[in-house]
Structures are given as structure tokens and as C-alpha cells.
CSV table of C-alpha atoms and ligand atoms in Angstrom, one decimal:
chain,number,residue,atom,x,y,z
A,385,MET,CA,155.7,17.8,32.2
A,386,ASP,CA,158.2,18.4,35.1
A,387,GLN,CA,159.6,15.5,37.1
A,388,ASP,CA,157.5,16.0,40.2
A,389,VAL,CA,154.3,16.2,38.2
A,390,ASP,CA,155.3,13.1,36.3
A,391,ARG,CA,156.0,11.3,39.6
A,392,LEU,CA,152.7,12.4,41.1
A,393,VAL,CA,150.7,11.3,38.0
A,394,THR,CA,152.4,7.9,38.1
A,395,ARG,CA,151.9,7.5,41.9
A,396,PHE,CA,149.3,10.0,42.9
A,397,ASP,CA,149.6,11.4,46.4
A,398,HIS,CA,147.6,14.5,47.1
A,399,HIS,CA,149.4,15.0,50.4
A,400,ASP,CA,152.9,15.0,48.9
A,401,PRO,CA,154.7,18.3,49.7
A,402,ALA,CA,155.5,18.7,46.0
A,403,PHE,CA,151.8,18.8,45.3
A,404,ALA,CA,151.5,22.1,47.3
A,405,ARG,CA,152.8,24.6,44.8
A,406,ASP,CA,151.0,27.4,43.0
A,407,ASN,CA,148.6,25.7,40.6
A,408,ARG,CA,150.6,22.4,40.7
A,409,PRO,CA,147.5,20.2,41.5
A,410,TRP,CA,146.0,21.2,38.2
A,411,ASP,CA,149.1,20.1,36.3
A,412,VAL,CA,148.8,16.7,38.0
A,413,TYR,CA,145.1,16.4,37.2
A,414,ALA,CA,145.7,17.2,33.5
A,415,GLY,CA,148.3,14.4,33.5
A,416,LEU,CA,145.9,12.0,35.1
A,417,ARG,CA,143.0,12.8,32.7
A,418,GLU,CA,145.2,12.3,29.7
A,419,ARG,CA,147.2,9.3,30.8
A,420,CYS,CA,145.1,7.4,33.2
A,421,PRO,CA,141.6,8.8,33.9
A,422,ILE,CA,140.9,6.1,36.5
A,423,ALA,CA,144.1,5.6,38.3
A,424,TYR,CA,145.1,3.6,41.4
A,425,SER,CA,147.5,4.7,44.1
A,426,ASP,CA,148.9,2.9,47.2
A,427,ALA,CA,150.0,6.2,48.7
A,428,TRP,CA,147.5,6.0,51.6
A,429,GLU,CA,145.9,3.2,53.6
A,430,ASP,CA,145.6,0.1,51.5
A,431,GLY,CA,145.2,2.0,48.3
A,432,PHE,CA,142.5,3.9,46.5
A,433,TYR,CA,141.1,4.7,43.0
A,434,ILE,CA,141.3,8.2,41.7
A,435,LEU,CA,138.6,9.6,39.4
A,436,SER,CA,139.7,12.6,37.4
A,437,LYS,CA,137.0,12.8,34.6
A,438,TYR,CA,133.8,14.7,35.1
A,439,ALA,CA,131.5,11.8,34.0
A,440,ASP,CA,133.1,9.3,36.4
A,441,VAL,CA,133.1,11.7,39.4
A,442,ALA,CA,129.4,12.6,38.7
A,443,ARG,CA,128.4,8.9,38.3
A,444,VAL,CA,129.9,8.1,41.7
A,445,ALA,CA,128.6,11.2,43.5
A,446,LYS,CA,125.0,10.5,42.4
A,447,ASP,CA,124.9,6.9,43.5
A,448,PRO,CA,125.0,6.8,47.4
A,449,GLY,CA,123.6,3.2,47.4
A,450,THR,CA,126.8,1.9,45.8
A,451,PHE,CA,129.3,4.5,47.1
A,452,SER,CA,128.9,5.2,50.8
A,453,ASN,CA,129.7,8.2,53.0
A,454,ARG,CA,129.7,6.3,56.2
A,455,TRP,CA,133.4,5.9,56.3
A,456,SER,CA,135.6,9.0,56.3
A,457,VAL,CA,135.3,11.2,53.2
A,458,THR,CA,138.9,12.1,53.6
A,459,LEU,CA,141.8,9.9,52.4
A,460,PRO,CA,143.4,8.9,54.7
A,461,GLY,CA,140.4,8.6,57.0
A,462,LEU,CA,140.2,8.7,60.7
A,463,PRO,CA,142.1,6.0,62.7
A,464,GLY,CA,140.5,2.7,63.4
A,465,GLN,CA,137.7,3.1,60.8
A,466,GLU,CA,137.6,-0.5,59.6
A,467,GLU,CA,133.9,-0.4,60.4
A,468,PRO,CA,131.9,2.9,60.1
A,469,PRO,CA,130.9,4.4,63.5
A,470,GLU,CA,127.6,3.1,64.9
A,471,VAL,CA,126.5,6.7,65.5
A,472,SER,CA,127.7,9.1,62.9
A,473,LEU,CA,130.2,11.7,64.1
A,474,SER,CA,129.5,14.0,61.2
A,475,ILE,CA,125.9,14.7,60.3
A,476,PRO,CA,124.6,14.7,57.6
A,477,LEU,CA,127.9,14.2,55.7
A,478,GLY,CA,128.8,10.9,57.2
A,479,MET,CA,125.4,9.3,56.5
A,480,ASP,CA,123.8,7.5,53.6
A,481,PRO,CA,120.1,7.7,52.5
A,482,PRO,CA,117.6,6.9,53.8
A,483,GLU,CA,118.9,7.7,57.3
A,484,PHE,CA,120.6,10.8,55.8
A,485,ASN,CA,117.4,12.3,54.4
A,486,GLU,CA,115.7,13.3,57.6
A,487,TRP,CA,118.7,15.1,58.9
A,488,ARG,CA,119.4,17.0,55.6
A,489,ARG,CA,115.7,17.9,55.3
A,490,MET,CA,115.8,19.2,58.9
A,491,LEU,CA,118.8,21.5,58.2
A,492,ASN,CA,117.9,22.7,54.7
A,493,PRO,CA,115.7,25.7,55.7
A,494,TYR,CA,118.6,27.4,57.5
A,495,PHE,CA,120.6,27.4,54.3
A,496,SER,CA,118.0,28.3,51.6
A,497,PRO,CA,118.6,30.8,48.8
A,498,GLN,CA,116.2,33.2,50.7
A,499,LYS,CA,118.2,33.0,53.9
A,500,ALA,CA,121.4,33.6,52.0
A,501,GLU,CA,119.9,36.6,50.2
A,502,ALA,CA,118.5,38.0,53.5
A,503,GLY,CA,122.0,37.8,55.0
A,504,ILE,CA,123.7,40.0,52.2
A,505,PRO,CA,123.3,43.4,53.8
A,506,GLY,CA,124.9,42.1,57.0
A,507,MET,CA,127.7,40.4,55.0
A,508,ARG,CA,128.4,43.7,53.2
A,509,GLN,CA,128.6,45.6,56.5
A,510,VAL,CA,131.1,43.1,57.9
A,511,VAL,CA,133.3,43.2,54.8
A,512,ASN,CA,133.3,47.0,54.8
A,513,GLU,CA,134.2,47.2,58.5
A,514,LEU,CA,137.1,44.8,57.8
A,515,ILE,CA,138.3,46.9,54.8
A,516,ASP,CA,138.0,50.1,56.9
A,517,GLY,CA,140.5,48.5,59.2
A,518,PHE,CA,143.3,48.7,56.6
A,519,ILE,CA,142.2,50.9,53.7
A,520,ASP,CA,144.1,54.0,54.8
A,521,ARG,CA,147.4,52.1,55.0
A,522,GLY,CA,147.7,51.2,51.3
A,523,SER,CA,148.7,47.7,52.2
A,524,ALA,CA,147.3,44.7,54.0
A,525,GLU,CA,147.8,41.0,54.7
A,526,LEU,CA,144.5,40.0,53.3
A,527,TYR,CA,144.4,36.6,54.9
A,528,ASP,CA,144.4,37.9,58.4
A,529,GLU,CA,142.6,41.1,57.8
A,530,LEU,CA,139.7,40.0,55.5
A,531,LEU,CA,139.8,36.4,54.2
A,532,ALA,CA,139.9,34.6,57.5
A,533,PRO,CA,137.6,36.8,59.6
A,534,PHE,CA,134.8,37.4,57.0
A,535,PRO,CA,133.5,33.9,56.5
A,536,ALA,CA,134.2,33.0,60.2
A,537,ILE,CA,132.1,35.9,61.4
A,538,ILE,CA,129.3,35.1,59.1
A,539,THR,CA,129.4,31.4,60.1
A,540,CYS,CA,129.2,32.5,63.8
A,541,ARG,CA,126.3,34.7,62.9
A,542,ILE,CA,124.3,31.9,61.2
A,543,LEU,CA,125.1,29.3,63.8
A,544,GLY,CA,124.5,31.8,66.7
A,545,LEU,CA,128.0,31.9,68.2
A,546,PRO,CA,129.5,35.0,69.7
A,547,GLU,CA,130.9,36.9,66.7
A,548,ASN,CA,133.7,38.6,68.5
A,549,GLU,CA,135.1,35.2,69.5
A,550,TRP,CA,135.3,34.0,65.8
A,551,HIS,CA,139.0,33.1,66.3
A,552,ASP,CA,138.2,30.4,68.9
A,553,PHE,CA,135.9,28.7,66.4
A,554,ALA,CA,137.7,29.3,63.1
A,555,ASP,CA,141.3,28.8,64.0
A,556,PRO,CA,140.9,25.1,64.9
A,557,VAL,CA,139.4,24.6,61.5
A,558,HIS,CA,142.2,26.3,59.6
A,559,GLU,CA,144.8,24.4,61.6
A,560,ALA,CA,143.0,21.1,61.2
A,561,LEU,CA,142.5,21.4,57.4
A,562,GLN,CA,146.0,22.9,56.7
A,563,ALA,CA,147.9,20.4,58.9
A,564,GLY,CA,147.3,17.5,56.5
A,565,PRO,CA,147.0,13.9,57.4
A,566,GLU,CA,149.8,14.1,60.0
A,567,GLY,CA,147.6,16.6,61.7
A,568,SER,CA,144.1,16.3,62.8
A,569,TYR,CA,141.8,14.8,60.2
A,570,GLY,CA,143.9,12.0,58.9
A,571,GLY,CA,144.6,9.9,61.9
A,572,GLY,CA,148.0,11.3,62.9
A,573,PRO,CA,149.0,12.0,66.4
A,574,GLN,CA,146.8,14.2,68.6
A,575,THR,CA,147.7,17.7,67.6
A,576,PRO,CA,146.8,20.9,69.3
A,577,SER,CA,144.4,21.6,66.5
A,578,ARG,CA,142.4,18.4,67.0
A,579,VAL,CA,142.0,19.1,70.6
A,580,SER,CA,140.8,22.6,70.0
A,581,MET,CA,138.4,21.5,67.3
A,582,MET,CA,136.8,19.2,69.9
A,583,GLU,CA,136.7,22.1,72.4
A,584,ALA,CA,135.1,24.4,69.8
A,585,VAL,CA,132.4,21.8,69.1
A,586,GLY,CA,131.9,21.2,72.8
A,587,ARG,CA,131.2,24.8,73.3
A,588,MET,CA,128.8,24.8,70.4
A,589,VAL,CA,126.9,21.9,72.0
A,590,ALA,CA,126.8,23.7,75.4
A,591,ILE,CA,125.4,26.9,73.7
A,592,ALA,CA,122.7,24.8,71.8
A,593,GLN,CA,121.6,23.3,75.2
A,594,GLU,CA,121.5,26.8,76.8
A,595,ARG,CA,119.3,28.1,73.9
A,596,ARG,CA,116.6,25.5,74.7
A,597,ALA,CA,115.4,27.9,77.4
A,598,ASP,CA,115.8,31.0,75.3
A,599,PRO,CA,115.7,30.1,71.6
A,600,ARG,CA,116.6,32.7,68.9
A,601,ASP,CA,116.6,32.6,65.1
A,602,ASP,CA,119.9,30.7,64.7
A,603,VAL,CA,121.0,27.1,63.9
A,604,LEU,CA,122.2,26.3,67.5
A,605,SER,CA,118.8,27.3,68.9
A,606,PHE,CA,117.2,25.0,66.3
A,607,LEU,CA,119.5,22.1,67.3
A,608,GLY,CA,118.6,22.7,70.9
A,609,THR,CA,114.9,22.6,70.3
A,610,ALA,CA,114.6,20.2,67.2
A,611,GLU,CA,113.3,16.7,67.4
A,612,VAL,CA,114.3,13.6,65.4
A,613,HIS,CA,112.2,10.4,65.5
A,614,GLY,CA,110.0,12.3,68.1
A,615,ARG,CA,112.8,13.0,70.6
A,616,PRO,CA,115.3,15.8,71.2
A,617,LEU,CA,118.8,15.5,69.7
A,618,ASN,CA,121.4,14.0,72.0
A,619,GLU,CA,124.8,15.6,72.6
A,620,ILE,CA,126.6,13.3,70.1
A,621,GLU,CA,124.2,14.2,67.3
A,622,MET,CA,124.5,17.9,68.0
A,623,ALA,CA,128.3,17.6,68.0
A,624,GLY,CA,128.1,15.7,64.7
A,625,ILE,CA,126.2,18.5,63.1
A,626,CYS,CA,128.3,21.2,64.6
A,627,THR,CA,131.5,19.5,63.4
A,628,VAL,CA,130.3,19.5,59.8
A,629,LEU,CA,128.9,23.0,59.8
A,630,LEU,CA,132.0,24.5,61.3
A,631,GLY,CA,134.4,22.5,59.2
A,632,GLY,CA,132.4,23.1,56.0
A,633,GLY,CA,131.7,26.8,56.3
A,634,VAL,CA,134.9,28.5,57.3
A,635,ASP,CA,138.1,27.4,55.3
A,636,THR,CA,136.3,26.7,52.0
A,637,THR,CA,134.9,30.2,51.6
A,638,THR,CA,138.1,31.9,52.9
A,639,ASN,CA,140.1,30.0,50.3
A,640,ALA,CA,137.7,30.6,47.5
A,641,ILE,CA,137.7,34.3,48.0
A,642,GLY,CA,141.5,34.4,48.4
A,643,VAL,CA,142.3,32.4,45.2
A,644,THR,CA,139.8,34.5,43.3
A,645,LEU,CA,141.4,37.8,44.3
A,646,VAL,CA,144.9,36.5,43.5
A,647,GLU,CA,143.9,35.2,40.1
A,648,LEU,CA,141.9,38.3,39.3
A,649,ALA,CA,145.1,40.4,40.0
A,650,ARG,CA,146.9,38.2,37.6
A,651,ARG,CA,144.3,38.9,34.9
A,652,PRO,CA,143.9,42.7,34.7
A,653,GLU,CA,141.5,42.5,31.8
A,654,ALA,CA,139.1,40.2,33.6
A,655,ARG,CA,139.3,42.4,36.7
A,656,GLN,CA,138.6,45.5,34.7
A,657,ARG,CA,135.5,43.8,33.1
A,658,LEU,CA,134.1,43.1,36.6
A,659,ILE,CA,134.9,46.6,37.8
A,660,ASP,CA,133.1,48.1,34.7
A,661,ASP,CA,130.2,45.7,35.0
A,662,PRO,CA,129.7,44.3,38.5
A,663,ALA,CA,126.5,42.5,37.4
A,664,LEU,CA,128.9,39.9,35.9
A,665,ILE,CA,130.3,39.1,39.4
A,666,PRO,CA,127.8,36.2,40.2
A,667,LEU,CA,128.9,34.4,36.9
A,668,ALA,CA,132.5,35.1,37.6
A,669,VAL,CA,132.1,33.6,41.1
A,670,GLU,CA,131.0,30.3,39.5
A,671,GLU,CA,133.9,30.4,37.0
A,672,PHE,CA,136.5,30.9,39.8
A,673,LEU,CA,134.9,28.1,41.8
A,674,ARG,CA,135.2,25.9,38.7
A,675,MET,CA,138.8,26.9,38.0
A,676,TRP,CA,140.2,26.7,41.5
A,677,SER,CA,137.7,24.5,43.5
A,678,PRO,CA,138.6,24.7,47.2
A,679,PHE,CA,137.8,21.1,47.9
A,680,GLN,CA,140.1,19.1,45.7
A,681,GLY,CA,138.5,15.8,46.2
A,682,LEU,CA,136.5,13.7,48.6
A,683,ALA,CA,136.2,9.9,49.1
A,684,ARG,CA,133.6,7.2,49.1
A,685,ARG,CA,133.6,3.5,50.0
A,686,VAL,CA,132.4,0.9,47.5
A,687,MET,CA,129.5,-1.1,48.9
A,688,THR,CA,129.1,-3.7,46.1
A,689,ASP,CA,131.0,-4.9,43.1
A,690,VAL,CA,130.5,-2.3,40.3
A,691,ASP,CA,132.0,-1.0,37.0
A,692,VAL,CA,133.0,2.6,36.8
A,693,GLY,CA,134.1,3.9,33.3
A,694,GLY,CA,135.2,0.3,32.4
A,695,CYS,CA,137.1,-0.2,35.6
A,696,PRO,CA,135.8,-3.0,37.9
A,697,MET,CA,135.7,-2.0,41.6
A,698,HIS,CA,134.9,-4.3,44.5
A,699,GLU,CA,133.2,-4.0,47.9
A,700,GLY,CA,135.5,-2.3,50.3
A,701,ASP,CA,137.5,-0.3,47.7
A,702,LYS,CA,138.0,3.4,48.3
A,703,VAL,CA,137.4,6.0,45.6
A,704,LEU,CA,138.7,9.6,45.5
A,705,MET,CA,136.4,11.9,43.4
A,706,LEU,CA,138.6,14.8,42.2
A,707,TRP,CA,136.0,17.6,41.9
A,708,ALA,CA,138.9,20.0,41.0
A,709,SER,CA,140.0,17.8,38.1
A,710,ALA,CA,136.4,17.2,36.8
A,711,ASN,CA,136.0,20.9,36.6
A,712,ARG,CA,138.8,21.2,34.1
A,713,ASP,CA,137.7,18.2,31.9
A,714,PRO,CA,137.7,19.2,28.2
A,715,ASP,CA,134.9,16.7,27.6
A,716,GLU,CA,132.7,18.9,29.7
A,717,PHE,CA,133.9,22.4,29.4
A,718,ASP,CA,135.1,24.4,26.3
A,719,ARG,CA,138.5,26.1,27.0
A,720,PRO,CA,138.7,24.4,30.4
A,721,ASP,CA,141.9,26.1,31.5
A,722,ASP,CA,140.8,29.6,30.6
A,723,VAL,CA,138.9,32.0,32.9
A,724,VAL,CA,135.7,32.9,31.0
A,725,VAL,CA,134.2,35.3,33.5
A,726,ASP,CA,130.7,35.1,31.9
A,727,ARG,CA,130.8,31.3,31.3
A,728,SER,CA,127.2,30.0,31.1
A,729,PRO,CA,126.0,27.4,31.6
A,730,ASN,CA,128.7,26.3,34.1
A,731,ARG,CA,127.8,23.0,35.6
A,732,HIS,CA,130.9,22.8,37.8
A,733,LEU,CA,131.2,20.4,40.7
A,734,ALA,CA,133.0,22.6,43.3
A,735,PHE,CA,130.0,22.1,45.6
A,736,GLY,CA,129.8,18.4,44.9
A,737,LEU,CA,126.8,16.6,43.3
A,738,GLY,CA,124.1,14.2,44.4
A,739,PRO,CA,122.5,14.0,47.9
A,740,HIS,CA,125.5,15.5,49.7
A,741,ARG,CA,125.7,18.6,47.5
A,742,CYS,CA,126.9,21.4,49.6
A,743,ILE,CA,124.2,22.7,51.9
A,744,GLY,CA,126.1,26.0,52.3
A,745,ALA,CA,126.4,26.7,48.6
A,746,HIS,CA,124.0,29.7,48.6
A,747,ILE,CA,125.7,31.3,51.6
A,748,ALA,CA,129.2,30.7,50.1
A,749,ARG,CA,128.1,32.3,46.8
A,750,ALA,CA,126.6,35.3,48.6
A,751,GLU,CA,129.8,35.7,50.6
A,752,MET,CA,132.0,35.5,47.6
A,753,ARG,CA,129.9,37.9,45.6
A,754,VAL,CA,129.8,40.5,48.4
A,755,ALA,CA,133.6,40.2,49.0
A,756,LEU,CA,134.4,40.7,45.3
A,757,GLU,CA,131.9,43.6,44.9
A,758,GLU,CA,133.4,45.5,47.9
A,759,VAL,CA,137.1,44.8,47.2
A,760,LEU,CA,136.7,45.8,43.5
A,761,ARG,CA,134.8,48.9,44.5
A,762,ARG,CA,137.1,50.1,47.3
A,763,LEU,CA,140.5,48.7,46.3
A,764,PRO,CA,140.2,48.5,42.5
A,765,ASP,CA,144.0,48.8,41.9
A,766,TYR,CA,145.1,46.2,44.5
A,767,GLU,CA,148.2,44.2,43.5
A,768,VAL,CA,149.3,41.0,45.1
A,769,ASP,CA,152.9,40.7,46.4
A,770,GLU,CA,153.6,37.4,44.6
A,771,ALA,CA,156.8,36.8,46.6
A,772,GLY,CA,154.9,37.0,49.9
A,773,LEU,CA,152.0,34.7,48.7
A,774,GLN,CA,152.0,31.4,50.7
A,775,LEU,CA,150.2,28.1,50.4
A,776,PRO,CA,150.0,25.8,53.4
A,777,PRO,CA,152.3,22.7,53.3
A,778,ASP,CA,149.4,20.5,52.4
A,779,VAL,CA,146.7,21.4,49.9
A,780,GLY,CA,145.5,17.8,49.2
A,781,LEU,CA,142.2,18.3,50.8
A,782,ILE,CA,141.6,22.0,50.4
A,783,TYR,CA,143.5,24.5,48.2
A,784,GLY,CA,144.0,28.1,49.1
A,785,TYR,CA,146.6,30.6,50.2
A,786,SER,CA,147.5,31.2,53.9
A,787,ARG,CA,149.2,34.6,53.3
A,788,VAL,CA,148.0,37.1,50.8
A,789,PRO,CA,149.9,40.4,51.0
A,790,VAL,CA,148.5,43.2,48.9
A,791,THR,CA,149.2,46.9,48.1
A,792,PHE,CA,146.8,49.5,46.7
A,793,SER,CA,146.1,53.2,46.6
A,794,PRO,CA,145.1,54.2,50.1
A,795,ALA,CA,141.6,55.7,50.6
A,796,GLY,CA,139.3,56.9,53.4
A,797,ARG,CA,137.2,54.8,55.7
A,798,GLU,CA,133.4,54.7,55.1
A,799,SER,CA,132.2,54.3,58.6
B,1284,HEM,C1,133.2,28.0,48.5
B,1284,HEM,C2,132.7,27.4,49.6
B,1284,HEM,C3,132.3,26.0,49.8
B,1284,HEM,C4,132.7,24.9,49.0
B,1284,HEM,C5,133.6,24.8,47.8
B,1284,HEM,C6,132.1,23.7,49.6
B,1284,HEM,C7,132.2,22.4,49.1
B,1284,HEM,C8,131.4,21.3,49.5
B,1284,HEM,C9,131.4,20.0,48.9
B,1284,HEM,C10,132.2,19.6,47.7
B,1284,HEM,C11,130.5,19.2,49.6
B,1284,HEM,C12,130.1,17.8,49.2
B,1284,HEM,C13,130.7,16.8,50.2
B,1284,HEM,C14,130.6,15.4,49.7
B,1284,HEM,O1,129.9,15.1,48.7
B,1284,HEM,O2,131.2,14.5,50.3
B,1284,HEM,C15,130.0,20.1,50.7
B,1284,HEM,C16,129.1,19.6,51.6
B,1284,HEM,C17,128.8,20.4,52.7
B,1284,HEM,N1,129.0,21.7,52.9
B,1284,HEM,FE1,130.1,22.9,51.7
B,1284,HEM,N2,131.3,24.1,50.7
B,1284,HEM,C18,131.4,25.5,50.8
B,1284,HEM,C19,130.8,26.3,51.7
B,1284,HEM,C20,130.0,25.8,52.8
B,1284,HEM,C21,129.4,26.6,53.8
B,1284,HEM,C22,129.5,28.2,53.8
B,1284,HEM,C23,128.8,25.8,54.6
B,1284,HEM,C24,128.0,26.1,55.9
B,1284,HEM,C25,127.6,27.2,56.3
B,1284,HEM,C26,129.0,24.4,54.1
B,1284,HEM,C27,128.5,23.3,54.7
B,1284,HEM,C28,128.5,22.1,54.1
B,1284,HEM,C29,127.8,20.9,54.7
B,1284,HEM,C30,127.1,20.8,56.0
B,1284,HEM,C31,128.0,19.8,53.8
B,1284,HEM,C32,127.5,18.4,54.0
B,1284,HEM,C33,126.2,18.3,53.3
B,1284,HEM,C34,125.6,16.9,53.3
B,1284,HEM,O3,126.3,15.9,53.6
B,1284,HEM,O4,124.5,16.7,52.9
B,1284,HEM,N3,129.7,24.5,53.0
B,1284,HEM,N4,130.6,21.3,50.6
């Protein structure tokens, strides 16, 4: 174990710059699981517990009565959150049952397996248009040319935002999540990204209100016309939903596709298997989500004294559930550190567990599947320029590359 990993296991800090190296977080998680499966760190705020084993993470995620979402789910959280906000600023993520249930039930139909499946032809068209933009060059910077635009355009489509303005909505999310706690989500100074995230959400609310007069089949029209407790949604509620949908849908999927393509290039045999048998791609998607979960971990607040895995916790304590570590737990998975492209069953926690389990999981899976199918069909011999690969300076909340240069045999456009 190298010195930085040892240090990070002893005093865990997911926002330490040394954490942000290729695959480094997983070395730290292995150390935690082996040496101290329920650890404590004072790195942020007044300290927090760290859960690295699958059973402990699952136990907490499934018990919203004891472990609340009403405070921030990031560590550190937003400034001045000694008490949870009276009106939730992130809906439904920042709510607990029973209040949570009505909101989640209301949104579920827009994110059903059927909706995701129906979106696949449109997703395929977007991916192919993006690939057409660079395929004759024999090289590309995949982050800018495919990984960032694809999920952003699809998110705009589902929400009902102008697709050609995807940069205005997605860039603030990338900036906010990649900036780390000194940036926008952790209570640091007001950064440009925090301001533009608020602006993006403000525009979404304005569009939702306009759609009241002219509703279409998209989420913003729904927000403009829906009712809760027998009355229309107010602006704060709409903004709360928009914040979570925008923040949840963009960077996660971008990173998941990027890491999968990089790791496939590092495993030529696995890649060839998927090229020869594309029917395996849906299982492979699950396996790459397990191995390199985009969301590393999310937090809960303890509401009443409780015991987790033999560790007493008290009201007011904070707990970080490391989804990414749980997904490599040898007590849950055989050969946990190997990519087994046809692993089944695969009960990974990349989308979380319990009431807050990712509402966008079906859409994310469909996007990942389509991106892999089309990249492997059209650029089957792509190679990653490892020297040009870049991680952002902070991967403590979300892991994924911000530069992915590739080369491949050039080919013709399809459209
Ligand atoms: C690979 C891509 C994705 C990953 C890894 C991911 C991961 C997660 C995780 C771990 C949670 C649980 C949060 C918690 O328990 O505190 C979650 C919740 C959520 N996700 Fe995703 N997500 C992805 C894609 C998406 C997409 C495409 C959307 C929207 C279009 C989305 C929207 C949401 C929302 C709204 C929630 C909150 C659900 C609730 O509180 O009930 N996610 N996601």
C-alpha cells in the first residue's frame, strides 16, 4: 500500500487531491474494508462515519426513518445547514417518507422502463450524429465530442429544454460537481458555477411556467401543469425538482460511459467479446457500473441512536455510504476486482438502494447501452491516449475523466 493510500485509509478524505488519481479511490476503499470497515474521519465538518461494506451501506440506505436525506447528501454539505431547510431545495432527493412518497410517485412515470426504451432510437440518432462529427479524422477528444454532449442532449430532450442550448444547462453541472467542496456544492465561496447552476434552474422554471399555456410531452410541461395537495407547484418546488434532475442526469452518465470506454480499451479481450456478441452489452453495462460507480458515496444524517455493524451511532451523526466500495466487497461479489462482462446476477449499488434509488436508472442504462453499441460498431479499434487522459482535481463525489483523447481507423459518415 503506498503512503498516500495508507494516509487516506487512516484519515479518510474523499476530497484530498491525492485521492484523484486513476483508480486510486478503489485502493483506498480496499484498505478501509480490510482494516476498518466502519471508520470515522474528522476531515469535514465535525466528523462523519464511513461505511465501506455492502451490508452496512445497504442497511442504511434502506432505512430512511433512521437515516435522513433532509440534510445535504454531500459531505461537506451546504453552508448553514444546522437545521434542514423548511422547504426542500432538492425534490425528491432531499425529502424523507412519507412526504417524499407523493413527489416520487408523481415523477416516476416519466422515467419508466417503457419511456427509456421508447427513447432508444432517438438516442442512437444523437450518438451517430456526434460520431459523424469526428469519424473521418481518425482522432477525437471524446469528452467534448461525445461524452459531454450525448447525455446532456438527451436530458434536455426528456425535460423539454432547447437541445441546441445543452451547453447552457450541462456546463454548470460539470463545473459544480468537478469543482469539489471549495466550489459550488460544498459551501465554499460563490463560484461562477454556482451562479450559473442557479441561472440554469431559473430558466427551467420559467419554461415550465410558459408550458402551462401550451403543454407538451415533457417533464417541464408536467411540472407546469401538475398538482400536489390539490394545488399547482410553486416556483421553489419546481426549482427543487429541476436542480435534482439536471444534477442527476448529466455528469453521472457522461462519466459512466467515459470510464467504460477507457477500461474497455485497456481490456482488448473483453472489448472483442462485446464486438463479437453485442447482446452481452446490457450485462457489461451493469458490470462497468459496479466496477467504477460514478457516484462514490452519498451521506445521511442519523435521526435516533442506532447500531450499525456493531458500531453505535447517535442522533445528529453523519454517515457516508460508499456505493463504490460496497460494489467491490468480496463478501458480496466473487472476483470483485475483475471485470466479468457477463456477470449475473449483479446486485450492484451504483444507482443506490431503498426509496431514493435512482429514478433515472433506466434512462442511464439505455444511454450507456446505445453509446457502447455505436462506438464498438463504428470505432471498433479505438485506442485511448493514456498520457492525455485527465481526471478532474476532485473525484470525491463523482468519478470520471474530463479529457479522453482517442485515435482509431478513420471511416465514412453515415448521415
Ligand atoms: C450512470 C448514471 C447514474 C448514476 C450512477 C446515478 C446514481 C444515483 C444514485 C446513487 C442515486 C441515489 C441517491 C441517494 O440515495 O441519496 C440517484 C438518485 C437520483 N438520480 Fe441518478 N444516477 C444516474 C443517472 C441519472 C439520470 C439519467 C437521471 C435523470 C434523468 C437521474 C436522476 C436522479 C434523481 C432525480 C435521483 C433522486 C431520486 C430520489 O431521491 O428519489 N440519475 N442516482
